[in-house]
Amino acid sequence: EPVFEKAFDLAEYLKYSPALQEAYQNNLKVYRDNKNVLETARTEGEAKGFDAGKTEGRTERETEIARKLKQRGIDHETIAETTGLSITDIEKL
C-alpha cells in the first residue's frame, strides 16, 4: 500500500543524522527544481511549436486560396486584400 510505503520512507528519513537530513533535503530541492525547469521548457516548447504550426498552416491556406482566386482571373489587389498575402507573393503563384 502506498500509505505504508510513505510511512516507512519517513521512518527511514528520521533515522538520518541532522546533517544527512539537510543534505537529503538539498538534493531533493535540486531534483524538484530541475524537474520544474524541464517541464517548463517542454511546455513552452510545445506552445511555440503549436504557434509555429498554426502560422504555417494559415499561410498555406491563404496561399491555396490565392492560387484558386488567381486561376479564376481575380485581380491581384483583391486577392491581396482577401488573403493578406503581398502582391509580389501572388504574382509568384
mmCIF file of N, CA, C and O in Angstrom:
data_model
loop_
_atom_site.group_PDB
_atom_site.id
_atom_site.type_symbol
_atom_site.label_atom_id
_atom_site.label_comp_id
_atom_site.label_asym_id
_atom_site.label_seq_id
_atom_site.Cartn_x
_atom_site.Cartn_y
_atom_site.Cartn_z
ATOM 1 N N GLU A 1 0.834 -1.179 0.000
ATOM 2 C CA GLU A 1 0.000 0.000 0.000
ATOM 3 C C GLU A 1 0.882 1.247 0.000
ATOM 4 O O GLU A 1 1.857 1.328 0.754
ATOM 5 N N PRO A 2 0.533 2.243 -0.808
ATOM 6 C CA PRO A 2 1.311 3.477 -0.877
ATOM 7 C C PRO A 2 1.434 4.202 0.462
ATOM 8 O O PRO A 2 2.468 4.785 0.769
ATOM 9 N N VAL A 3 0.385 4.140 1.296
ATOM 10 C CA VAL A 3 0.424 4.836 2.582
ATOM 11 C C VAL A 3 1.486 4.228 3.497
ATOM 12 O O VAL A 3 2.188 4.939 4.215
ATOM 13 N N PHE A 4 1.642 2.903 3.436
ATOM 14 C CA PHE A 4 2.651 2.242 4.269
ATOM 15 C C PHE A 4 4.050 2.520 3.735
ATOM 16 O O PHE A 4 4.992 2.714 4.505
ATOM 17 N N GLU A 5 4.188 2.557 2.422
ATOM 18 C CA GLU A 5 5.490 2.873 1.828
ATOM 19 C C GLU A 5 5.931 4.264 2.251
ATOM 20 O O GLU A 5 7.093 4.486 2.582
ATOM 21 N N LYS A 6 4.985 5.209 2.242
ATOM 22 C CA LYS A 6 5.294 6.574 2.648
ATOM 23 C C LYS A 6 5.711 6.606 4.122
ATOM 24 O O LYS A 6 6.656 7.303 4.497
ATOM 25 N N ALA A 7 5.028 5.864 4.954
ATOM 26 C CA ALA A 7 5.356 5.815 6.384
ATOM 27 C C ALA A 7 6.743 5.202 6.606
ATOM 28 O O ALA A 7 7.522 5.717 7.420
ATOM 29 N N PHE A 8 7.060 4.150 5.880
ATOM 30 C CA PHE A 8 8.379 3.524 6.023
ATOM 31 C C PHE A 8 9.480 4.469 5.521
ATOM 32 O O PHE A 8 10.550 4.555 6.119
ATOM 33 N N ASP A 9 9.204 5.191 4.438
ATOM 34 C CA ASP A 9 10.179 6.157 3.927
ATOM 35 C C ASP A 9 10.434 7.260 4.947
ATOM 36 O O ASP A 9 11.574 7.664 5.169
ATOM 37 N N LEU A 10 9.366 7.743 5.578
ATOM 38 C CA LEU A 10 9.505 8.777 6.598
ATOM 39 C C LEU A 10 10.294 8.244 7.793
ATOM 40 O O LEU A 10 11.175 8.937 8.322
ATOM 41 N N ALA A 11 10.001 7.027 8.216
ATOM 42 C CA ALA A 11 10.733 6.427 9.338
ATOM 43 C C ALA A 11 12.212 6.293 8.991
ATOM 44 O O ALA A 11 13.085 6.564 9.830
ATOM 45 N N GLU A 12 12.509 5.910 7.768
ATOM 46 C CA GLU A 12 13.902 5.779 7.319
ATOM 47 C C GLU A 12 14.589 7.149 7.339
ATOM 48 O O GLU A 12 15.724 7.284 7.791
ATOM 49 N N TYR A 13 13.870 8.174 6.868
ATOM 50 C CA TYR A 13 14.413 9.533 6.831
ATOM 51 C C TYR A 13 14.729 10.034 8.241
ATOM 52 O O TYR A 13 15.746 10.674 8.476
ATOM 53 N N LEU A 14 13.832 9.731 9.190
ATOM 54 C CA LEU A 14 14.027 10.208 10.558
ATOM 55 C C LEU A 14 15.209 9.542 11.255
ATOM 56 O O LEU A 14 15.713 10.069 12.247
ATOM 57 N N LYS A 15 15.685 8.423 10.730
ATOM 58 C CA LYS A 15 16.859 7.752 11.293
ATOM 59 C C LYS A 15 18.146 8.494 10.937
ATOM 60 O O LYS A 15 19.159 8.316 11.591
ATOM 61 N N TYR A 16 18.105 9.318 9.880
ATOM 62 C CA TYR A 16 19.302 10.040 9.436
ATOM 63 C C TYR A 16 19.711 11.090 10.457
ATOM 64 O O TYR A 16 18.891 11.629 11.199
ATOM 65 N N SER A 17 20.997 11.391 10.451
ATOM 66 C CA SER A 17 21.500 12.476 11.290
ATOM 67 C C SER A 17 20.987 13.808 10.725
ATOM 68 O O SER A 17 20.608 13.881 9.555
ATOM 69 N N PRO A 18 20.985 14.847 11.531
ATOM 70 C CA PRO A 18 20.532 16.151 11.022
ATOM 71 C C PRO A 18 21.313 16.612 9.786
ATOM 72 O O PRO A 18 20.720 17.174 8.861
ATOM 73 N N ALA A 19 22.595 16.351 9.742
ATOM 74 C CA ALA A 19 23.402 16.747 8.582
ATOM 75 C C ALA A 19 22.968 15.974 7.337
ATOM 76 O O ALA A 19 22.869 16.539 6.241
ATOM 77 N N LEU A 20 22.712 14.691 7.510
ATOM 78 C CA LEU A 20 22.272 13.865 6.391
ATOM 79 C C LEU A 20 20.857 14.249 5.941
ATOM 80 O O LEU A 20 20.561 14.260 4.745
ATOM 81 N N GLN A 21 19.987 14.591 6.897
ATOM 82 C CA GLN A 21 18.649 15.053 6.543
ATOM 83 C C GLN A 21 18.725 16.353 5.724
ATOM 84 O O GLN A 21 18.000 16.510 4.739
ATOM 85 N N GLU A 22 19.617 17.243 6.127
ATOM 86 C CA GLU A 22 19.777 18.506 5.399
ATOM 87 C C GLU A 22 20.303 18.246 3.990
ATOM 88 O O GLU A 22 19.816 18.826 3.008
ATOM 89 N N ALA A 23 21.274 17.360 3.856
ATOM 90 C CA ALA A 23 21.813 17.014 2.537
ATOM 91 C C ALA A 23 20.724 16.396 1.669
ATOM 92 O O ALA A 23 20.611 16.717 0.474
ATOM 93 N N TYR A 24 19.912 15.534 2.266
ATOM 94 C CA TYR A 24 18.815 14.903 1.536
ATOM 95 C C TYR A 24 17.823 15.966 1.045
ATOM 96 O O TYR A 24 17.400 15.947 -0.113
ATOM 97 N N GLN A 25 17.449 16.895 1.924
ATOM 98 C CA GLN A 25 16.514 17.957 1.550
ATOM 99 C C GLN A 25 17.087 18.841 0.445
ATOM 100 O O GLN A 25 16.374 19.234 -0.481
ATOM 101 N N ASN A 26 18.386 19.137 0.536
ATOM 102 C CA ASN A 26 19.034 19.944 -0.515
ATOM 103 C C ASN A 26 19.016 19.216 -1.856
ATOM 104 O O ASN A 26 18.731 19.820 -2.899
ATOM 105 N N ASN A 27 19.325 17.938 -1.838
ATOM 106 C CA ASN A 27 19.295 17.153 -3.072
ATOM 107 C C ASN A 27 17.881 17.046 -3.638
ATOM 108 O O ASN A 27 17.683 17.108 -4.848
ATOM 109 N N LEU A 28 16.921 16.901 -2.753
ATOM 110 C CA LEU A 28 15.528 16.825 -3.171
ATOM 111 C C LEU A 28 15.082 18.150 -3.807
ATOM 112 O O LEU A 28 14.397 18.165 -4.831
ATOM 113 N N LYS A 29 15.540 19.266 -3.245
ATOM 114 C CA LYS A 29 15.213 20.581 -3.801
ATOM 115 C C LYS A 29 15.820 20.727 -5.197
ATOM 116 O O LYS A 29 15.147 21.183 -6.124
ATOM 117 N N VAL A 30 17.068 20.332 -5.358
ATOM 118 C CA VAL A 30 17.720 20.411 -6.663
ATOM 119 C C VAL A 30 16.968 19.546 -7.684
ATOM 120 O O VAL A 30 16.724 19.970 -8.818
ATOM 121 N N TYR A 31 16.597 18.351 -7.273
ATOM 122 C CA TYR A 31 15.848 17.451 -8.156
ATOM 123 C C TYR A 31 14.530 18.093 -8.593
ATOM 124 O O TYR A 31 14.185 18.103 -9.778
ATOM 125 N N ARG A 32 13.789 18.645 -7.639
ATOM 126 C CA ARG A 32 12.492 19.261 -7.960
ATOM 127 C C ARG A 32 12.668 20.494 -8.842
ATOM 128 O O ARG A 32 11.883 20.721 -9.761
ATOM 129 N N ASP A 33 13.701 21.289 -8.550
ATOM 130 C CA ASP A 33 13.968 22.470 -9.383
ATOM 131 C C ASP A 33 14.272 22.059 -10.819
ATOM 132 O O ASP A 33 13.744 22.644 -11.767
ATOM 133 N N ASN A 34 15.131 21.065 -10.979
ATOM 134 C CA ASN A 34 15.473 20.587 -12.321
ATOM 135 C C ASN A 34 14.256 20.028 -13.049
ATOM 136 O O ASN A 34 14.066 20.259 -14.245
ATOM 137 N N LYS A 35 13.444 19.289 -12.316
ATOM 138 C CA LYS A 35 12.228 18.728 -12.908
ATOM 139 C C LYS A 35 11.295 19.847 -13.372
ATOM 140 O O LYS A 35 10.729 19.783 -14.463
ATOM 141 N N ASN A 36 11.139 20.889 -12.557
ATOM 142 C CA ASN A 36 10.274 22.007 -12.921
ATOM 143 C C ASN A 36 10.827 22.797 -14.109
ATOM 144 O O ASN A 36 10.064 23.232 -14.974
ATOM 145 N N VAL A 37 12.140 22.976 -14.146
ATOM 146 C CA VAL A 37 12.758 23.669 -15.282
ATOM 147 C C VAL A 37 12.504 22.881 -16.563
ATOM 148 O O VAL A 37 12.125 23.451 -17.593
ATOM 149 N N LEU A 38 12.686 21.592 -16.507
ATOM 150 C CA LEU A 38 12.460 20.748 -17.680
ATOM 151 C C LEU A 38 11.003 20.786 -18.122
ATOM 152 O O LEU A 38 10.711 20.929 -19.315
ATOM 153 N N GLU A 39 10.086 20.709 -17.178
ATOM 154 C CA GLU A 39 8.659 20.740 -17.503
ATOM 155 C C GLU A 39 8.266 22.083 -18.111
ATOM 156 O O GLU A 39 7.501 22.138 -19.073
ATOM 157 N N THR A 40 8.802 23.164 -17.563
ATOM 158 C CA THR A 40 8.513 24.499 -18.109
ATOM 159 C C THR A 40 9.052 24.618 -19.524
ATOM 160 O O THR A 40 8.362 25.124 -20.421
ATOM 161 N N ALA A 41 10.269 24.152 -19.749
ATOM 162 C CA ALA A 41 10.862 24.206 -21.090
ATOM 163 C C ALA A 41 10.041 23.384 -22.075
ATOM 164 O O ALA A 41 9.800 23.807 -23.214
ATOM 165 N N ARG A 42 9.598 22.229 -21.649
ATOM 166 C CA ARG A 42 8.784 21.370 -22.506
ATOM 167 C C ARG A 42 7.460 22.057 -22.859
ATOM 168 O O ARG A 42 7.051 22.091 -24.020
ATOM 169 N N THR A 43 6.814 22.625 -21.858
ATOM 170 C CA THR A 43 5.533 23.303 -22.078
ATOM 171 C C THR A 43 5.694 24.493 -23.014
ATOM 172 O O THR A 43 4.909 24.675 -23.946
ATOM 173 N N GLU A 44 6.734 25.296 -22.773
ATOM 174 C CA GLU A 44 6.972 26.454 -23.629
ATOM 175 C C GLU A 44 7.330 26.017 -25.044
ATOM 176 O O GLU A 44 6.900 26.644 -26.020
ATOM 177 N N GLY A 45 8.108 24.958 -25.176
ATOM 178 C CA GLY A 45 8.472 24.442 -26.494
ATOM 179 C C GLY A 45 7.265 23.939 -27.261
ATOM 180 O O GLY A 45 7.134 24.180 -28.462
ATOM 181 N N GLU A 46 6.377 23.245 -26.567
ATOM 182 C CA GLU A 46 5.161 22.758 -27.214
ATOM 183 C C GLU A 46 4.296 23.920 -27.678
ATOM 184 O O GLU A 46 3.754 23.899 -28.780
ATOM 185 N N ALA A 47 4.175 24.944 -26.838
ATOM 186 C CA ALA A 47 3.363 26.112 -27.203
ATOM 187 C C ALA A 47 3.965 26.828 -28.407
ATOM 188 O O ALA A 47 3.250 27.228 -29.331
ATOM 189 N N LYS A 48 5.292 26.961 -28.399
ATOM 190 C CA LYS A 48 5.972 27.622 -29.511
ATOM 191 C C LYS A 48 5.797 26.819 -30.798
ATOM 192 O O LYS A 48 5.534 27.375 -31.862
ATOM 193 N N GLY A 49 5.924 25.514 -30.705
ATOM 194 C CA GLY A 49 5.738 24.649 -31.870
ATOM 195 C C GLY A 49 4.311 24.692 -32.380
ATOM 196 O O GLY A 49 4.070 24.707 -33.590
ATOM 197 N N PHE A 50 3.364 24.738 -31.471
ATOM 198 C CA PHE A 50 1.958 24.817 -31.859
ATOM 199 C C PHE A 50 1.695 26.121 -32.603
ATOM 200 O O PHE A 50 1.047 26.125 -33.650
ATOM 201 N N ASP A 51 2.213 27.226 -32.060
ATOM 202 C CA ASP A 51 2.020 28.528 -32.703
ATOM 203 C C ASP A 51 2.664 28.563 -34.083
ATOM 204 O O ASP A 51 2.075 29.078 -35.031
ATOM 205 N N ALA A 52 3.861 28.008 -34.196
ATOM 206 C CA ALA A 52 4.552 27.984 -35.489
ATOM 207 C C ALA A 52 3.768 27.146 -36.493
ATOM 208 O O ALA A 52 3.612 27.532 -37.657
ATOM 209 N N GLY A 53 3.272 26.006 -36.066
ATOM 210 C CA GLY A 53 2.484 25.141 -36.953
ATOM 211 C C GLY A 53 1.187 25.799 -37.373
ATOM 212 O O GLY A 53 0.763 25.681 -38.528
ATOM 213 N N LYS A 54 0.582 26.508 -36.452
ATOM 214 C CA LYS A 54 -0.670 27.201 -36.744
ATOM 215 C C LYS A 54 -0.427 28.298 -37.787
ATOM 216 O O LYS A 54 -1.192 28.428 -38.741
ATOM 217 N N THR A 55 0.651 29.046 -37.612
ATOM 218 C CA THR A 55 1.001 30.105 -38.561
ATOM 219 C C THR A 55 1.319 29.525 -39.927
ATOM 220 O O THR A 55 0.872 30.036 -40.959
ATOM 221 N N GLU A 56 2.079 28.435 -39.935
ATOM 222 C CA GLU A 56 2.431 27.790 -41.203
ATOM 223 C C GLU A 56 1.184 27.278 -41.917
ATOM 224 O O GLU A 56 1.033 27.445 -43.127
ATOM 225 N N GLY A 57 0.279 26.682 -41.174
ATOM 226 C CA GLY A 57 -0.962 26.184 -41.764
ATOM 227 C C GLY A 57 -1.822 27.304 -42.320
ATOM 228 O O GLY A 57 -2.405 27.180 -43.397
ATOM 229 N N ARG A 58 -1.860 28.406 -41.594
ATOM 230 C CA ARG A 58 -2.642 29.554 -42.053
ATOM 231 C C ARG A 58 -2.047 30.094 -43.352
ATOM 232 O O ARG A 58 -2.778 30.399 -44.296
ATOM 233 N N THR A 59 -0.727 30.202 -43.416
ATOM 234 C CA THR A 59 -0.055 30.701 -44.619
ATOM 235 C C THR A 59 -0.316 29.780 -45.806
ATOM 236 O O THR A 59 -0.585 30.245 -46.919
ATOM 237 N N GLU A 60 -0.244 28.479 -45.569
ATOM 238 C CA GLU A 60 -0.518 27.521 -46.646
ATOM 239 C C GLU A 60 -1.954 27.657 -47.146
ATOM 240 O O GLU A 60 -2.205 27.609 -48.353
ATOM 241 N N ARG A 61 -2.887 27.854 -46.231
ATOM 242 C CA ARG A 61 -4.290 28.002 -46.614
ATOM 243 C C ARG A 61 -4.498 29.282 -47.414
ATOM 244 O O ARG A 61 -5.197 29.286 -48.431
ATOM 245 N N GLU A 62 -3.890 30.381 -46.959
ATOM 246 C CA GLU A 62 -4.004 31.649 -47.683
ATOM 247 C C GLU A 62 -3.405 31.532 -49.078
ATOM 248 O O GLU A 62 -3.964 32.054 -50.051
ATOM 249 N N THR A 63 -2.295 30.822 -49.202
ATOM 250 C CA THR A 63 -1.663 30.626 -50.499
ATOM 251 C C THR A 63 -2.564 29.814 -51.421
ATOM 252 O O THR A 63 -2.700 30.127 -52.612
ATOM 253 N N GLU A 64 -3.192 28.772 -50.877
ATOM 254 C CA GLU A 64 -4.090 27.940 -51.680
ATOM 255 C C GLU A 64 -5.295 28.747 -52.162
ATOM 256 O O GLU A 64 -5.701 28.645 -53.326
ATOM 257 N N ILE A 65 -5.851 29.554 -51.279
ATOM 258 C CA ILE A 65 -6.989 30.400 -51.669
ATOM 259 C C ILE A 65 -6.552 31.383 -52.751
ATOM 260 O O ILE A 65 -7.254 31.578 -53.753
ATOM 261 N N ALA A 66 -5.388 32.004 -52.568
ATOM 262 C CA ALA A 66 -4.887 32.960 -53.555
ATOM 263 C C ALA A 66 -4.673 32.293 -54.910
ATOM 264 O O ALA A 66 -5.012 32.863 -55.961
ATOM 265 N N ARG A 67 -4.153 31.080 -54.886
ATOM 266 C CA ARG A 67 -3.914 30.342 -56.136
ATOM 267 C C ARG A 67 -5.252 30.097 -56.869
ATOM 268 O O ARG A 67 -5.361 30.308 -58.079
ATOM 269 N N LYS A 68 -6.269 29.693 -56.138
ATOM 270 C CA LYS A 68 -7.579 29.439 -56.752
ATOM 271 C C LYS A 68 -8.210 30.728 -57.283
ATOM 272 O O LYS A 68 -8.794 30.736 -58.369
ATOM 273 N N LEU A 69 -8.087 31.817 -56.516
ATOM 274 C CA LEU A 69 -8.637 33.089 -56.982
ATOM 275 C C LEU A 69 -7.905 33.586 -58.229
ATOM 276 O O LEU A 69 -8.531 34.112 -59.165
ATOM 277 N N LYS A 70 -6.601 33.387 -58.253
ATOM 278 C CA LYS A 70 -5.802 33.797 -59.418
ATOM 279 C C LYS A 70 -6.213 32.997 -60.650
ATOM 280 O O LYS A 70 -6.327 33.540 -61.753
ATOM 281 N N GLN A 71 -6.465 31.709 -60.466
ATOM 282 C CA GLN A 71 -6.898 30.863 -61.581
ATOM 283 C C GLN A 71 -8.253 31.313 -62.128
ATOM 284 O O GLN A 71 -8.543 31.127 -63.303
ATOM 285 N N ARG A 72 -9.066 31.912 -61.294
ATOM 286 C CA ARG A 72 -10.376 32.395 -61.730
ATOM 287 C C ARG A 72 -10.308 33.805 -62.333
ATOM 288 O O ARG A 72 -11.324 34.369 -62.703
ATOM 289 N N GLY A 73 -9.099 34.368 -62.364
ATOM 290 C CA GLY A 73 -8.923 35.663 -63.003
ATOM 291 C C GLY A 73 -9.198 36.862 -62.119
ATOM 292 O O GLY A 73 -9.358 37.979 -62.625
ATOM 293 N N ILE A 74 -9.225 36.666 -60.811
ATOM 294 C CA ILE A 74 -9.453 37.779 -59.886
ATOM 295 C C ILE A 74 -8.186 38.629 -59.853
ATOM 296 O O ILE A 74 -7.070 38.115 -59.864
ATOM 297 N N ASP A 75 -8.352 39.967 -59.805
ATOM 298 C CA ASP A 75 -7.180 40.855 -59.832
ATOM 299 C C ASP A 75 -6.363 40.696 -58.552
ATOM 300 O O ASP A 75 -6.874 40.335 -57.494
ATOM 301 N N HIS A 76 -5.075 40.992 -58.676
ATOM 302 C CA HIS A 76 -4.123 40.754 -57.591
ATOM 303 C C HIS A 76 -4.425 41.599 -56.354
ATOM 304 O O HIS A 76 -4.207 41.140 -55.226
ATOM 305 N N GLU A 77 -4.898 42.797 -56.526
ATOM 306 C CA GLU A 77 -5.214 43.651 -55.373
ATOM 307 C C GLU A 77 -6.332 43.041 -54.523
ATOM 308 O O GLU A 77 -6.254 43.038 -53.291
ATOM 309 N N THR A 78 -7.352 42.525 -55.180
ATOM 310 C CA THR A 78 -8.461 41.898 -54.454
ATOM 311 C C THR A 78 -7.979 40.643 -53.737
ATOM 312 O O THR A 78 -8.350 40.401 -52.577
ATOM 313 N N ILE A 79 -7.136 39.883 -54.400
ATOM 314 C CA ILE A 79 -6.591 38.669 -53.766
ATOM 315 C C ILE A 79 -5.752 39.052 -52.550
ATOM 316 O O ILE A 79 -5.853 38.427 -51.493
ATOM 317 N N ALA A 80 -4.941 40.095 -52.679
ATOM 318 C CA ALA A 80 -4.102 40.544 -51.567
ATOM 319 C C ALA A 80 -4.961 40.988 -50.382
ATOM 320 O O ALA A 80 -4.653 40.657 -49.230
ATOM 321 N N GLU A 81 -6.029 41.727 -50.652
ATOM 322 C CA GLU A 81 -6.932 42.162 -49.578
ATOM 323 C C GLU A 81 -7.623 40.973 -48.921
ATOM 324 O O GLU A 81 -7.820 40.946 -47.712
ATOM 325 N N THR A 82 -7.984 39.997 -49.711
ATOM 326 C CA THR A 82 -8.725 38.839 -49.214
ATOM 327 C C THR A 82 -7.848 37.906 -48.376
ATOM 328 O O THR A 82 -8.272 37.423 -47.331
ATOM 329 N N THR A 83 -6.626 37.664 -48.840
ATOM 330 C CA THR A 83 -5.768 36.663 -48.193
ATOM 331 C C THR A 83 -4.736 37.253 -47.245
ATOM 332 O O THR A 83 -4.213 36.535 -46.389
ATOM 333 N N GLY A 84 -4.406 38.527 -47.428
ATOM 334 C CA GLY A 84 -3.348 39.115 -46.605
ATOM 335 C C GLY A 84 -1.970 38.887 -47.176
ATOM 336 O O GLY A 84 -0.964 39.304 -46.589
ATOM 337 N N LEU A 85 -1.876 38.214 -48.322
ATOM 338 C CA LEU A 85 -0.585 37.997 -48.977
ATOM 339 C C LEU A 85 -0.195 39.257 -49.742
ATOM 340 O O LEU A 85 -1.045 40.066 -50.126
ATOM 341 N N SER A 86 1.101 39.409 -49.979
ATOM 342 C CA SER A 86 1.556 40.557 -50.764
ATOM 343 C C SER A 86 1.311 40.307 -52.234
ATOM 344 O O SER A 86 1.196 39.145 -52.683
ATOM 345 N N ILE A 87 1.234 41.375 -53.010
ATOM 346 C CA ILE A 87 1.018 41.253 -54.454
ATOM 347 C C ILE A 87 2.209 40.507 -55.082
ATOM 348 O O ILE A 87 2.022 39.681 -55.977
ATOM 349 N N THR A 88 3.408 40.735 -54.563
ATOM 350 C CA THR A 88 4.599 40.026 -55.062
ATOM 351 C C THR A 88 4.440 38.518 -54.882
ATOM 352 O O THR A 88 4.742 37.744 -55.789
ATOM 353 N N ASP A 89 3.965 38.106 -53.706
ATOM 354 C CA ASP A 89 3.750 36.672 -53.455
ATOM 355 C C ASP A 89 2.677 36.108 -54.387
ATOM 356 O O ASP A 89 2.789 34.985 -54.869
ATOM 357 N N ILE A 90 1.644 36.889 -54.640
ATOM 358 C CA ILE A 90 0.559 36.435 -55.505
ATOM 359 C C ILE A 90 1.052 36.283 -56.944
ATOM 360 O O ILE A 90 0.707 35.313 -57.631
ATOM 361 N N GLU A 91 1.901 37.195 -57.378
ATOM 362 C CA GLU A 91 2.428 37.123 -58.744
ATOM 363 C C GLU A 91 3.315 35.888 -58.919
ATOM 364 O O GLU A 91 3.413 35.340 -60.017
ATOM 365 N N LYS A 92 3.936 35.408 -57.859
ATOM 366 C CA LYS A 92 4.813 34.234 -57.929
ATOM 367 C C LYS A 92 4.024 32.931 -58.042
ATOM 368 O O LYS A 92 4.576 31.907 -58.422
ATOM 369 N N LEU A 93 2.754 32.980 -57.719
ATOM 370 C CA LEU A 93 1.954 31.743 -57.735
ATOM 371 C C LEU A 93 1.715 31.246 -59.153
ATOM 372 O O LEU A 93 1.558 31.950 -60.078
#
